[in-house]
CSV table of C-alpha atoms and ligand atoms in Angstrom, one decimal:
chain,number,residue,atom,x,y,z
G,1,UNK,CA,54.7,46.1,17.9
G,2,UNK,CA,57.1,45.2,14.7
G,3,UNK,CA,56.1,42.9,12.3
G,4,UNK,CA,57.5,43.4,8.7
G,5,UNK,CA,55.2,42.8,5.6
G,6,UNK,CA,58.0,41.8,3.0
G,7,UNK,CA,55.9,41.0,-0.1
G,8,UNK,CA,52.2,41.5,-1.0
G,9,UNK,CA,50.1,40.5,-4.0
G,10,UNK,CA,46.2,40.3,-5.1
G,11,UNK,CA,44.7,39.0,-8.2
G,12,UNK,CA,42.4,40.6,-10.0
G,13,UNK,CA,38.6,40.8,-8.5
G,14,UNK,CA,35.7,40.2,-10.4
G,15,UNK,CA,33.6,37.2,-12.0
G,16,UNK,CA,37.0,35.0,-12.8
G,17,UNK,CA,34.5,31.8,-13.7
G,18,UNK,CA,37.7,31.0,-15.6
G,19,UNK,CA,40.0,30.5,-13.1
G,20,UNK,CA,40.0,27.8,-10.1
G,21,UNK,CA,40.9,28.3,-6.5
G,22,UNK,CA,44.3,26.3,-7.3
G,23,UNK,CA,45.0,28.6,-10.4
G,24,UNK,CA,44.3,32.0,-8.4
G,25,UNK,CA,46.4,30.9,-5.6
G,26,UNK,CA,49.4,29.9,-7.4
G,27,UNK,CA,48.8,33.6,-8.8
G,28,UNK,CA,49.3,35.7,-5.9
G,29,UNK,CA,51.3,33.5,-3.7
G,30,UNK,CA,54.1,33.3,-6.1
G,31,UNK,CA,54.1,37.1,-6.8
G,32,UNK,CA,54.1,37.6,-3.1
G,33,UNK,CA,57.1,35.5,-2.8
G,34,UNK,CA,58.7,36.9,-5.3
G,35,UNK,CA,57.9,40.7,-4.6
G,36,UNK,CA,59.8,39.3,-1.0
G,37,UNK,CA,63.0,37.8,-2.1
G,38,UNK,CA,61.9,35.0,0.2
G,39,UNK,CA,61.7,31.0,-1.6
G,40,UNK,CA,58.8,29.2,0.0
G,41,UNK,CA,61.1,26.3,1.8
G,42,UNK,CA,61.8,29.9,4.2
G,43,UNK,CA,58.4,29.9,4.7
G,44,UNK,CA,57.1,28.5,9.0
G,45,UNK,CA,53.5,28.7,8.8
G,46,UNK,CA,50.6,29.2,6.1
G,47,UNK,CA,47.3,31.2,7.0
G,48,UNK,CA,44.3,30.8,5.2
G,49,UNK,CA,40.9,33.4,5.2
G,50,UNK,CA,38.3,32.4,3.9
G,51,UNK,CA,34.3,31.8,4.7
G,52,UNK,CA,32.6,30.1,1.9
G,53,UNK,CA,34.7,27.1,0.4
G,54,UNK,CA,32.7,25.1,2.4
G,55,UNK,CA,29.6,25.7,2.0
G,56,UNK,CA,29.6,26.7,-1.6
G,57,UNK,CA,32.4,24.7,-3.0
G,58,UNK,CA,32.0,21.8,-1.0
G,59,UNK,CA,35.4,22.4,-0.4
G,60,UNK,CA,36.9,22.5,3.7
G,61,UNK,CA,40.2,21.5,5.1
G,62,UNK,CA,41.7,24.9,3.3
G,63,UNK,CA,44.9,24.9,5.5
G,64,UNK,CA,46.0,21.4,4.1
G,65,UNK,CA,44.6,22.3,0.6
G,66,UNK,CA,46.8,25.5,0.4
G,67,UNK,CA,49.9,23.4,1.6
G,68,UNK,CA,49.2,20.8,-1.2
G,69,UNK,CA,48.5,23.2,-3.7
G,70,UNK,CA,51.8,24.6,-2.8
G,71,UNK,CA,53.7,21.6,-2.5
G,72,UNK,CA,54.5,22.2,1.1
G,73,UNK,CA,54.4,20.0,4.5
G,74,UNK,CA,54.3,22.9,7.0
G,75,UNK,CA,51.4,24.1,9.7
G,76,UNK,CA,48.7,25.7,7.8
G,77,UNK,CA,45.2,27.0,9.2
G,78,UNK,CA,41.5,28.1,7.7
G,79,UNK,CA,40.9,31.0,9.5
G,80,UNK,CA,36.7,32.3,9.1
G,81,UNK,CA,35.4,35.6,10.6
G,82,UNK,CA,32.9,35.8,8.2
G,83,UNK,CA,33.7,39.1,6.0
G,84,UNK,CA,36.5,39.9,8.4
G,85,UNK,CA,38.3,36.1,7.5
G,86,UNK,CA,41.5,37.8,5.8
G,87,UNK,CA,41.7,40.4,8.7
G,88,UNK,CA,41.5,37.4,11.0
G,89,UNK,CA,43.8,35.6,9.3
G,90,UNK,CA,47.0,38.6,9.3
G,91,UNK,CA,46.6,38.7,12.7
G,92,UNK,CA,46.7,35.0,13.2
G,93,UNK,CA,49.8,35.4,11.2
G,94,UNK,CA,51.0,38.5,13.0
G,95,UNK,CA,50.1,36.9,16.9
G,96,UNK,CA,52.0,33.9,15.6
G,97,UNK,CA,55.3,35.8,14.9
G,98,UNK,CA,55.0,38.3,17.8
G,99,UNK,CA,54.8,34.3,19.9
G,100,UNK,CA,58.7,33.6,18.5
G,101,UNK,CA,57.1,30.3,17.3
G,102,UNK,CA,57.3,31.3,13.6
G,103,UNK,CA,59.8,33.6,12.3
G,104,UNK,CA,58.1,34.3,8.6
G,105,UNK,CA,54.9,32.9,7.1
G,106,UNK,CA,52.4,33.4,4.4
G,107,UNK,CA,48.9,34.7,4.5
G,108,UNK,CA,46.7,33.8,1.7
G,109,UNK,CA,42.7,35.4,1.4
G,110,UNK,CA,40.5,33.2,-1.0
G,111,UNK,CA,36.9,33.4,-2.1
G,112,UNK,CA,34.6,32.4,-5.0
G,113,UNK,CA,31.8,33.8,-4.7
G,114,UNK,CA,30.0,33.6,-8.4
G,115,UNK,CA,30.1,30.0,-9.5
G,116,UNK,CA,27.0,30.0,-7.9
G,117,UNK,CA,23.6,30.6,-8.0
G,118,UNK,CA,23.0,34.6,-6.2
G,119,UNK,CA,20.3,32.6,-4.0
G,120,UNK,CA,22.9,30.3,-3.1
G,121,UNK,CA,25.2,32.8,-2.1
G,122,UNK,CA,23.4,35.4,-0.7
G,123,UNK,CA,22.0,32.5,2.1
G,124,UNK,CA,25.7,31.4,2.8
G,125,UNK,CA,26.1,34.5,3.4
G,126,UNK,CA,23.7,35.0,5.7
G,127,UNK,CA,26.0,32.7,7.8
G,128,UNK,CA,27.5,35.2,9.2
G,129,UNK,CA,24.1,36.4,11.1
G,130,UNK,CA,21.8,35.7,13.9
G,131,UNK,CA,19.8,32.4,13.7
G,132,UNK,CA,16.9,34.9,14.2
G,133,UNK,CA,18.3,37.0,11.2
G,134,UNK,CA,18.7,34.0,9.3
G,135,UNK,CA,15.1,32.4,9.8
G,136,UNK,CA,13.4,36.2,9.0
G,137,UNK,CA,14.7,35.9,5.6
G,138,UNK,CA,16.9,39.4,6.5
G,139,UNK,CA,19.8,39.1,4.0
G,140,UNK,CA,22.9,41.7,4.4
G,141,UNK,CA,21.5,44.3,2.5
G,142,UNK,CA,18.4,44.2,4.1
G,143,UNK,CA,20.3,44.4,7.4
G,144,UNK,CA,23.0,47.5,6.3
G,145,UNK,CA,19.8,49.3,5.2
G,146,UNK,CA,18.4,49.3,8.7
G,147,UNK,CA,21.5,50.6,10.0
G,148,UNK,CA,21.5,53.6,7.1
G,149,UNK,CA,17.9,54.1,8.0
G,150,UNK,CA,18.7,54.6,11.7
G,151,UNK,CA,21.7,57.0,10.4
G,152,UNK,CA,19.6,59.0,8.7
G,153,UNK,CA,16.9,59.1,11.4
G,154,UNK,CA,19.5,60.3,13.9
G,155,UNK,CA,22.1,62.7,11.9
G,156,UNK,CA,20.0,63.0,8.4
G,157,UNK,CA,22.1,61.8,6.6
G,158,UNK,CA,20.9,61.6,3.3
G,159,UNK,CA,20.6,59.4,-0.1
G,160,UNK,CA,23.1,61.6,-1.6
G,161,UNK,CA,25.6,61.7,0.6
G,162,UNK,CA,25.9,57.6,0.8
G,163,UNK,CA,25.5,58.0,-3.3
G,164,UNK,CA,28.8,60.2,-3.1
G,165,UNK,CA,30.5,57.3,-1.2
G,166,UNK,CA,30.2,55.2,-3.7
G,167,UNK,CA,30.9,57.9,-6.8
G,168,UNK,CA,34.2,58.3,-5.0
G,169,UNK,CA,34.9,55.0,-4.4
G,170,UNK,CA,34.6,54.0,-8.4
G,171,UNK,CA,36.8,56.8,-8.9
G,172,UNK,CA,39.6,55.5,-7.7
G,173,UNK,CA,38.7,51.9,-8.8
G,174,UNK,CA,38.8,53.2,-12.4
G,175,UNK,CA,42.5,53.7,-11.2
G,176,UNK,CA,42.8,50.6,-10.9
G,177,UNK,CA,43.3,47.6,-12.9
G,178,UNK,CA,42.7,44.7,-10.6
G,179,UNK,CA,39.4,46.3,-9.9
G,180,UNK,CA,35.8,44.7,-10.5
G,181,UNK,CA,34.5,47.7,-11.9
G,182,UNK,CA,36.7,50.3,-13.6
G,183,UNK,CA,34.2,52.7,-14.9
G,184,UNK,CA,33.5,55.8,-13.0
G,185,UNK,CA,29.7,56.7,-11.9
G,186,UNK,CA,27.8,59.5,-11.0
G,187,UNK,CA,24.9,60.3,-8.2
G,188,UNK,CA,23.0,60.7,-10.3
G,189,UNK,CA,23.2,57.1,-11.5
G,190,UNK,CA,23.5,56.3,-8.4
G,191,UNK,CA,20.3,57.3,-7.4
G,192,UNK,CA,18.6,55.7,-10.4
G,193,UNK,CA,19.7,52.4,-10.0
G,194,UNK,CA,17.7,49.6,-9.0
G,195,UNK,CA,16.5,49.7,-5.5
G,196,UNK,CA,18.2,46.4,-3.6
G,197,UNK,CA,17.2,47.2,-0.4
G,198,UNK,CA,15.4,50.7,1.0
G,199,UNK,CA,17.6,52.9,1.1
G,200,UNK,CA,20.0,51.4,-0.7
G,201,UNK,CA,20.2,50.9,-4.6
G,202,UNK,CA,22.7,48.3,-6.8
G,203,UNK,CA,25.3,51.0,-6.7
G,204,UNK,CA,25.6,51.5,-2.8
G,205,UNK,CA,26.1,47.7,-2.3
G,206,UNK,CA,29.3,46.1,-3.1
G,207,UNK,CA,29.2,42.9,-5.5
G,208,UNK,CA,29.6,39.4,-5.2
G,209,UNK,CA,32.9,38.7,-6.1
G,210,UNK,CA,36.2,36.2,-6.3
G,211,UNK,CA,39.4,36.5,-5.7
G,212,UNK,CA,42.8,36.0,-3.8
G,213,UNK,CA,45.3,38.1,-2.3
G,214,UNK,CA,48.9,37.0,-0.3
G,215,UNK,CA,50.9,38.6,1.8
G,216,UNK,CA,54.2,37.3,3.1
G,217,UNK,CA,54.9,38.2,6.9
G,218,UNK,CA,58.6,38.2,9.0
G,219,UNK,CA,59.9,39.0,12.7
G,220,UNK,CA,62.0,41.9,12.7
G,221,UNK,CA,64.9,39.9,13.2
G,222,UNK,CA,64.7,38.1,10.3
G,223,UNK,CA,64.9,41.0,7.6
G,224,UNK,CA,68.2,41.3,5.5
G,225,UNK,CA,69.1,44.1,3.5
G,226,UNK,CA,67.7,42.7,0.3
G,227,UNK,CA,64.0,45.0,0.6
G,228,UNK,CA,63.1,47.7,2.9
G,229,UNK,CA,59.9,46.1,5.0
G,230,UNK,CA,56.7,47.9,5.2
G,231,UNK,CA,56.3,47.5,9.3
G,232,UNK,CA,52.5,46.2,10.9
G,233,UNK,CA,52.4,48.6,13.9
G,234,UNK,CA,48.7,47.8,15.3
G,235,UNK,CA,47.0,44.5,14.5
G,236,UNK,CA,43.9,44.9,16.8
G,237,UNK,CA,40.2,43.2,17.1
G,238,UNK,CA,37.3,43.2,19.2
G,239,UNK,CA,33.8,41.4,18.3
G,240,UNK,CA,30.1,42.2,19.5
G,241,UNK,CA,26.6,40.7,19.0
G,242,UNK,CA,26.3,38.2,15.8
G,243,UNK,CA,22.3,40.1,15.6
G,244,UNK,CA,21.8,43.8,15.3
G,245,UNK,CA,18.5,43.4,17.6
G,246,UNK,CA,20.8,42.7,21.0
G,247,UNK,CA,22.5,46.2,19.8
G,248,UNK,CA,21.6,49.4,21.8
G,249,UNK,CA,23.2,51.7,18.7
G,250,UNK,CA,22.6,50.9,15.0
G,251,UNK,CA,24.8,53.9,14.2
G,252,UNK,CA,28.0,52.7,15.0
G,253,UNK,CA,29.8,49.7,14.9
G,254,UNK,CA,31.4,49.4,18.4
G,255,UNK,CA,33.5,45.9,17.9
G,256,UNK,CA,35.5,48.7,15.3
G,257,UNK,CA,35.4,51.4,17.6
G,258,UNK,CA,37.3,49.2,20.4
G,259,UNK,CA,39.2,47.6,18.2
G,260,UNK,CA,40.4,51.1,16.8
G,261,UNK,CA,41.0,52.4,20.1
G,262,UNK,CA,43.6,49.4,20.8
G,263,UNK,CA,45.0,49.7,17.5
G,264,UNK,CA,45.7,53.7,18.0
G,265,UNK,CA,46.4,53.0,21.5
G,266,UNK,CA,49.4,49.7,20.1
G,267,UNK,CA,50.4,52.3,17.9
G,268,UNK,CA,51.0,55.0,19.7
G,269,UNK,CA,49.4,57.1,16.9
G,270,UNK,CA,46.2,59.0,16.2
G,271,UNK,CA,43.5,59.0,13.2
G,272,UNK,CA,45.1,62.6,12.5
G,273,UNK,CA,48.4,60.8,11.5
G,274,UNK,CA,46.6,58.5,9.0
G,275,UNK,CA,47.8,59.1,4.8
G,276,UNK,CA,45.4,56.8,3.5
G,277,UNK,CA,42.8,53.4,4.8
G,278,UNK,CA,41.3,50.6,3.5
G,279,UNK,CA,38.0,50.4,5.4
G,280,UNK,CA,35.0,48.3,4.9
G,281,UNK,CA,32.4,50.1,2.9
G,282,UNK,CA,30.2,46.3,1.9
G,283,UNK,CA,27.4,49.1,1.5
G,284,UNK,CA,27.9,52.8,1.0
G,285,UNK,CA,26.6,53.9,5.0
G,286,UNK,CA,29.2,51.0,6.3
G,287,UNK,CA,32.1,54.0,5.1
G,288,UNK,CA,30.5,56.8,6.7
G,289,UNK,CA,30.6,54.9,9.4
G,290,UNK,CA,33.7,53.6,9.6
G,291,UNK,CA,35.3,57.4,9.4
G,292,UNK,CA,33.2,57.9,12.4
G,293,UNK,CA,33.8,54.8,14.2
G,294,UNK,CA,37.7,55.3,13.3
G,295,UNK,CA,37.9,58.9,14.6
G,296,UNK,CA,38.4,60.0,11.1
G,297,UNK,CA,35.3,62.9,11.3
G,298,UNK,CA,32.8,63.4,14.4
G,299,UNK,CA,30.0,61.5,15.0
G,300,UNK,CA,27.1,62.7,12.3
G,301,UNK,CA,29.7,64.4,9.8
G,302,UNK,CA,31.7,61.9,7.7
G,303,UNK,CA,28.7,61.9,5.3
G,304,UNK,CA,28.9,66.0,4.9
G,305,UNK,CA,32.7,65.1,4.5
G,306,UNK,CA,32.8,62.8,2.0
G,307,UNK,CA,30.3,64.1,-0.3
G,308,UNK,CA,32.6,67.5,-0.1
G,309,UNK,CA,35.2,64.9,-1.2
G,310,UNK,CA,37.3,65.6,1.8
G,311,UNK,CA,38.5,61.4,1.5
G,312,UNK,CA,39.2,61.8,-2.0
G,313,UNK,CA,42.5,61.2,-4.3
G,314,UNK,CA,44.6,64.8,-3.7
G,315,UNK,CA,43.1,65.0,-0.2
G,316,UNK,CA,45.1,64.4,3.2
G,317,UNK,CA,43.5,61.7,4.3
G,318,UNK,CA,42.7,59.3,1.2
G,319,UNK,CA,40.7,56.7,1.9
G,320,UNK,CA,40.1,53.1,-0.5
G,321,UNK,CA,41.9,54.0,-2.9
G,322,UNK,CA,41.7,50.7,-4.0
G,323,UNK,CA,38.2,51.4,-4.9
G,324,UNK,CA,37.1,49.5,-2.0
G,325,UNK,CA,35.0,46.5,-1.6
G,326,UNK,CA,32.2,48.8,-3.5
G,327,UNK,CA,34.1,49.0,-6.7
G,328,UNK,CA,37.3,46.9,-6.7
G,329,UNK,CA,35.2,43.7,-5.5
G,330,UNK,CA,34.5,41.8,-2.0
G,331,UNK,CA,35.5,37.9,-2.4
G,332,UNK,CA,34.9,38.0,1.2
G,333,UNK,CA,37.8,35.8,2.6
G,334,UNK,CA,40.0,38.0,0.2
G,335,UNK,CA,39.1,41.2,1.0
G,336,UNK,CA,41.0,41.7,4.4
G,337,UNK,CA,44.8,40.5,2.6
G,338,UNK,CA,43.9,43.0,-0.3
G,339,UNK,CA,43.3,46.0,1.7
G,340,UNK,CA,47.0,45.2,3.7
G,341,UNK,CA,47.9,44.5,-0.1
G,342,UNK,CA,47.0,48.0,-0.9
G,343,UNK,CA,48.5,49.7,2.3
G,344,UNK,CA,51.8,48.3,1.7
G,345,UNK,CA,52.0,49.5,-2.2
G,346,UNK,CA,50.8,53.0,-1.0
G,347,UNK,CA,53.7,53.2,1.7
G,348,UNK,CA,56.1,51.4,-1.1
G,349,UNK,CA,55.2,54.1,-3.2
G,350,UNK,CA,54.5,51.5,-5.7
G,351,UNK,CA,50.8,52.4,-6.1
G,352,UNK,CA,50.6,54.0,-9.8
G,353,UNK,CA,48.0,55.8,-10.8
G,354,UNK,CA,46.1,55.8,-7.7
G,355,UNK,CA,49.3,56.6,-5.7
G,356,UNK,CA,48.8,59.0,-2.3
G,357,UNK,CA,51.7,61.5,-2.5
G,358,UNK,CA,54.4,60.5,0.0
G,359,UNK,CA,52.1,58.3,1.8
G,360,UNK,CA,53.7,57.2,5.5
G,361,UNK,CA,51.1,56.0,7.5
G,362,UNK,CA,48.0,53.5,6.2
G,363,UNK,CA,45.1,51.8,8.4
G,364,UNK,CA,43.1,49.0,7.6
G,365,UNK,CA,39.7,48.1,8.7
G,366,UNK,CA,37.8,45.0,8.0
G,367,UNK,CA,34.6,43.8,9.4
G,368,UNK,CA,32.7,40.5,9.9
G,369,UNK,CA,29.0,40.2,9.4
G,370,UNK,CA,27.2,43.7,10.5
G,371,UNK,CA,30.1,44.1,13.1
G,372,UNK,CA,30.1,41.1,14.8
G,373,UNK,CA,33.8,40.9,14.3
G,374,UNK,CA,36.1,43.8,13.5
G,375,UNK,CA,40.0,44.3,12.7
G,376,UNK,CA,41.9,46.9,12.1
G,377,UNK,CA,46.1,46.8,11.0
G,378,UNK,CA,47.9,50.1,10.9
G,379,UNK,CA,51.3,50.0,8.7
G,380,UNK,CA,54.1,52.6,8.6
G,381,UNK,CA,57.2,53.2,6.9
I,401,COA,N1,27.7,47.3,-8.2
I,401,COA,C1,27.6,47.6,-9.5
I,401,COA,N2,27.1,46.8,-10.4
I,401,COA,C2,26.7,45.6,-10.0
I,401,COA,C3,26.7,45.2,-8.6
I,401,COA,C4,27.2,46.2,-7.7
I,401,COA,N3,27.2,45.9,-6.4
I,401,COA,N4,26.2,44.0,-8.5
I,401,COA,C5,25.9,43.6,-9.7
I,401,COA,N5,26.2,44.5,-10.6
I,401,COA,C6,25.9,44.5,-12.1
I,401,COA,C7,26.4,43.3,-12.7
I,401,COA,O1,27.7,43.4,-13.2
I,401,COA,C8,25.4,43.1,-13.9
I,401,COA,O2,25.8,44.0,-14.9
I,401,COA,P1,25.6,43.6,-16.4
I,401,COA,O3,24.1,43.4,-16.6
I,401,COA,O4,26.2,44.7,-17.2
I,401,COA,O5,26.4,42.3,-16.6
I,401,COA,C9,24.1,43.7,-13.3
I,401,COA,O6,24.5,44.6,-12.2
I,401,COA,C10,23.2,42.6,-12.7
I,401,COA,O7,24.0,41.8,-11.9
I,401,COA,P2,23.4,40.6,-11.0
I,401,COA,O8,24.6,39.7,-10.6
I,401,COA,O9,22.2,40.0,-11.7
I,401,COA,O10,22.9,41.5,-9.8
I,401,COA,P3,22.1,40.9,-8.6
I,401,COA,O11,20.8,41.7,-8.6
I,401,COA,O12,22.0,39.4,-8.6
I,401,COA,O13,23.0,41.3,-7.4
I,401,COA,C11,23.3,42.6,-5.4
I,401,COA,C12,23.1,42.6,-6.9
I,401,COA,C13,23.5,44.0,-4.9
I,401,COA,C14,22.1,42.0,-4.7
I,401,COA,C15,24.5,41.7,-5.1
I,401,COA,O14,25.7,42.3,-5.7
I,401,COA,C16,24.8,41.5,-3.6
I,401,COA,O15,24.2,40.7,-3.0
I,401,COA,N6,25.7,42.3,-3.0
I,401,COA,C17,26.0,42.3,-1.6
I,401,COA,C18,26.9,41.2,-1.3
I,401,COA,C19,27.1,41.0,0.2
I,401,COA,O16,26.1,41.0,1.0
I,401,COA,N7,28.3,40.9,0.7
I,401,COA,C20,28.6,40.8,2.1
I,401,COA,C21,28.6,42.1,2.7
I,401,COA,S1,28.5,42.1,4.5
């Protein structure tokens, strides 16, 4: 598979009450264009992730309201996959290329999360759930610490270890000036801060968030010499129960472990070969086990791993150096265009401070609800 990322953009991530959903998508859709020497009248097709706008903002029919905002009379689609929306949507966009009916189009990620009240939020949220999860009162916190607890039961892994995910991951977001939170932190603090859900404190949860990220997408026969394409070599999904009580394994996530399998497997290439991912840590144990689930370490390791900073800035396999959804911010619907945002710098070589040295190869993995839905993008040079 060959599809050609030509331009890529986010906003900054954080609590941008000043800013509307019109304002941030003007932002990154015009940089994207403009980082692809593309004009928007070249553009076939628009696709749209995004979960909340509707519930929240009151706000549906997000195909049509990027269009107008854009000025534009061409198909556009929401895409929702809960969490996973923006993965969703760049495959929509990628399947829809790879069909010969499109030959370029844009893929915009969108959330606002914090014009709201956290009660408000944290229930449309809970969309993404069981009906049984949903009318317990579980909330995703609540539901990621089961699955840590049931890590820890099974492979002891420990407080520390998931604190050292999230030291790491605010590392590299303090590299990073479109991040929520810039400032690095230690376990220490870590471990001190307020307990959200047992195990797992303020700083192993990522935050409520907003922001946008674009990404503009082309068939291989459609590139001119004008910019040298970052190429989508996998775009790969697979989903699995909405509840984690219909699950046989809290310990794994195994909608990401078949969905990496067909991803290696489009690929023709192996974890081993990976520079540097973007994977899903919406709570610190989600990134221990995505290394596992992704082939990255053995089952029962990645904690050990990380907290020896094996996944660390310098290392050969980097991993979020965006700071990930911990520290550089989840607007949910967003936060599957940023992470192919952040691939394609990293193999541009256009990554600045947080750059992975000669970086060739980057994975993406983005997941919807406790695992219901999971996609995963590998890029190469
Ligand atoms: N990491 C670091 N700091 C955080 C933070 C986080 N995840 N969340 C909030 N903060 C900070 C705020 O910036 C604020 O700092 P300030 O006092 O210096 O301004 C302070 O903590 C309190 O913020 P507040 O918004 O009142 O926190 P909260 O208690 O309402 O929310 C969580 C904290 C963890 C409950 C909330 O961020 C949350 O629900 N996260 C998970 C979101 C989620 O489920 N996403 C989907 C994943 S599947």
């Amino acid at each position: 598979m060959k599809v050609a990322v030509l331009g890529a953009s986010t906003s900054k991530f954080g609590e941008l009450w000043s800013l509307s959903p019109r304002v941030l998508l003007k932002e990154v859709v015009t940089e994207a264009l403009n980082s692809s020497h593309l004009k928007l009248g070249e553009i076939d097709a628009i696709f749209v992730g995004n979960m909340l706008s509707g519930i929240l903002g009151g706000q549906e029919h997000l195909g049509a309201f990027v269009a107008e905002e854009l000025g534009v009379t061409i198909p556009a689609f929401k895409i929702e996959g809960a969490c996973a929306s923006g993965g969703l949507a760049v495959h929509a966009g990628v399947t829809s290329i790879l069909s010969t009916l499109y030959k370029k189009v844009l893929v915009v990620g969108i959330e606002k999360m914090t014009d709201h009240k956290p009660e408000d939020t944290t229930s449309a949220l809970m969309g993404a759930g069981s009906d049984e999860e949903r009318t317990s009162g579980a909330t995703f916190p609540s539901l990621y610490a089961l699955i840590a607890r049931a890590h820890m039961e099974k492979y002891g892994t420990t407080e520390e270890q998931m604190a050292q995910v999230s030291v790491k991951n605010h590392y590299h977001a303090s590299l990073n000036g479109k991040a929520q939170f810039t400032f690095p932190i230690t376990v220490d603090q870590v471990l001190k801060s307020p307990l959200i859900a047992s195990p797992l404190k303020l700083l192993d949860c990522s935050p409520v968030s907003d922001g946008a990220a674009a990404i503009v997408l082309s068939s291989e026969n459609e590139i001119t010499q004008k910019i040298k394409p970052v190429w989508i070599t996998a775009s790969a999904l697979a989903t699995d129960t909405l509840g984690l009580a219909q699950r046989k394994d809290l310990t794994s996530l195994s909608s990401a472990q078949k969905a990496a399998q067909k991803a290696y497997k489009q690929s023709g290439l192996k974890p081993e070969d990976i520079d540097v991912a973007e994977v899903h840590d919406c709570f610190s144990i989600a990134e221990i086990i995505a290394m596992e689930d992704l082939g990255f370490f053995p089952r029962g390791l990645a904690a050990k791993n990380i907290a020896l900073g094996k996944t660390r800035l310098g290392n050969k396999l980097v991993v979020n150096t965006s700071g990930g959804l911990k520290a550089s911010g989840h607007p949910v619907g967003a936060t599957g265009v940023k992470q192919i945002v952040e691939i394609t710098n990293q193999l541009r070589g256009v990554a600045g401070k947080k750059q992975v040295k000669d970086a060739q190869i980057g994975l993406t993995h983005n997941v919807g609800g406790t695992g219901a839905t999971a996609v995963i993008h590998i890029l190469r040079n």
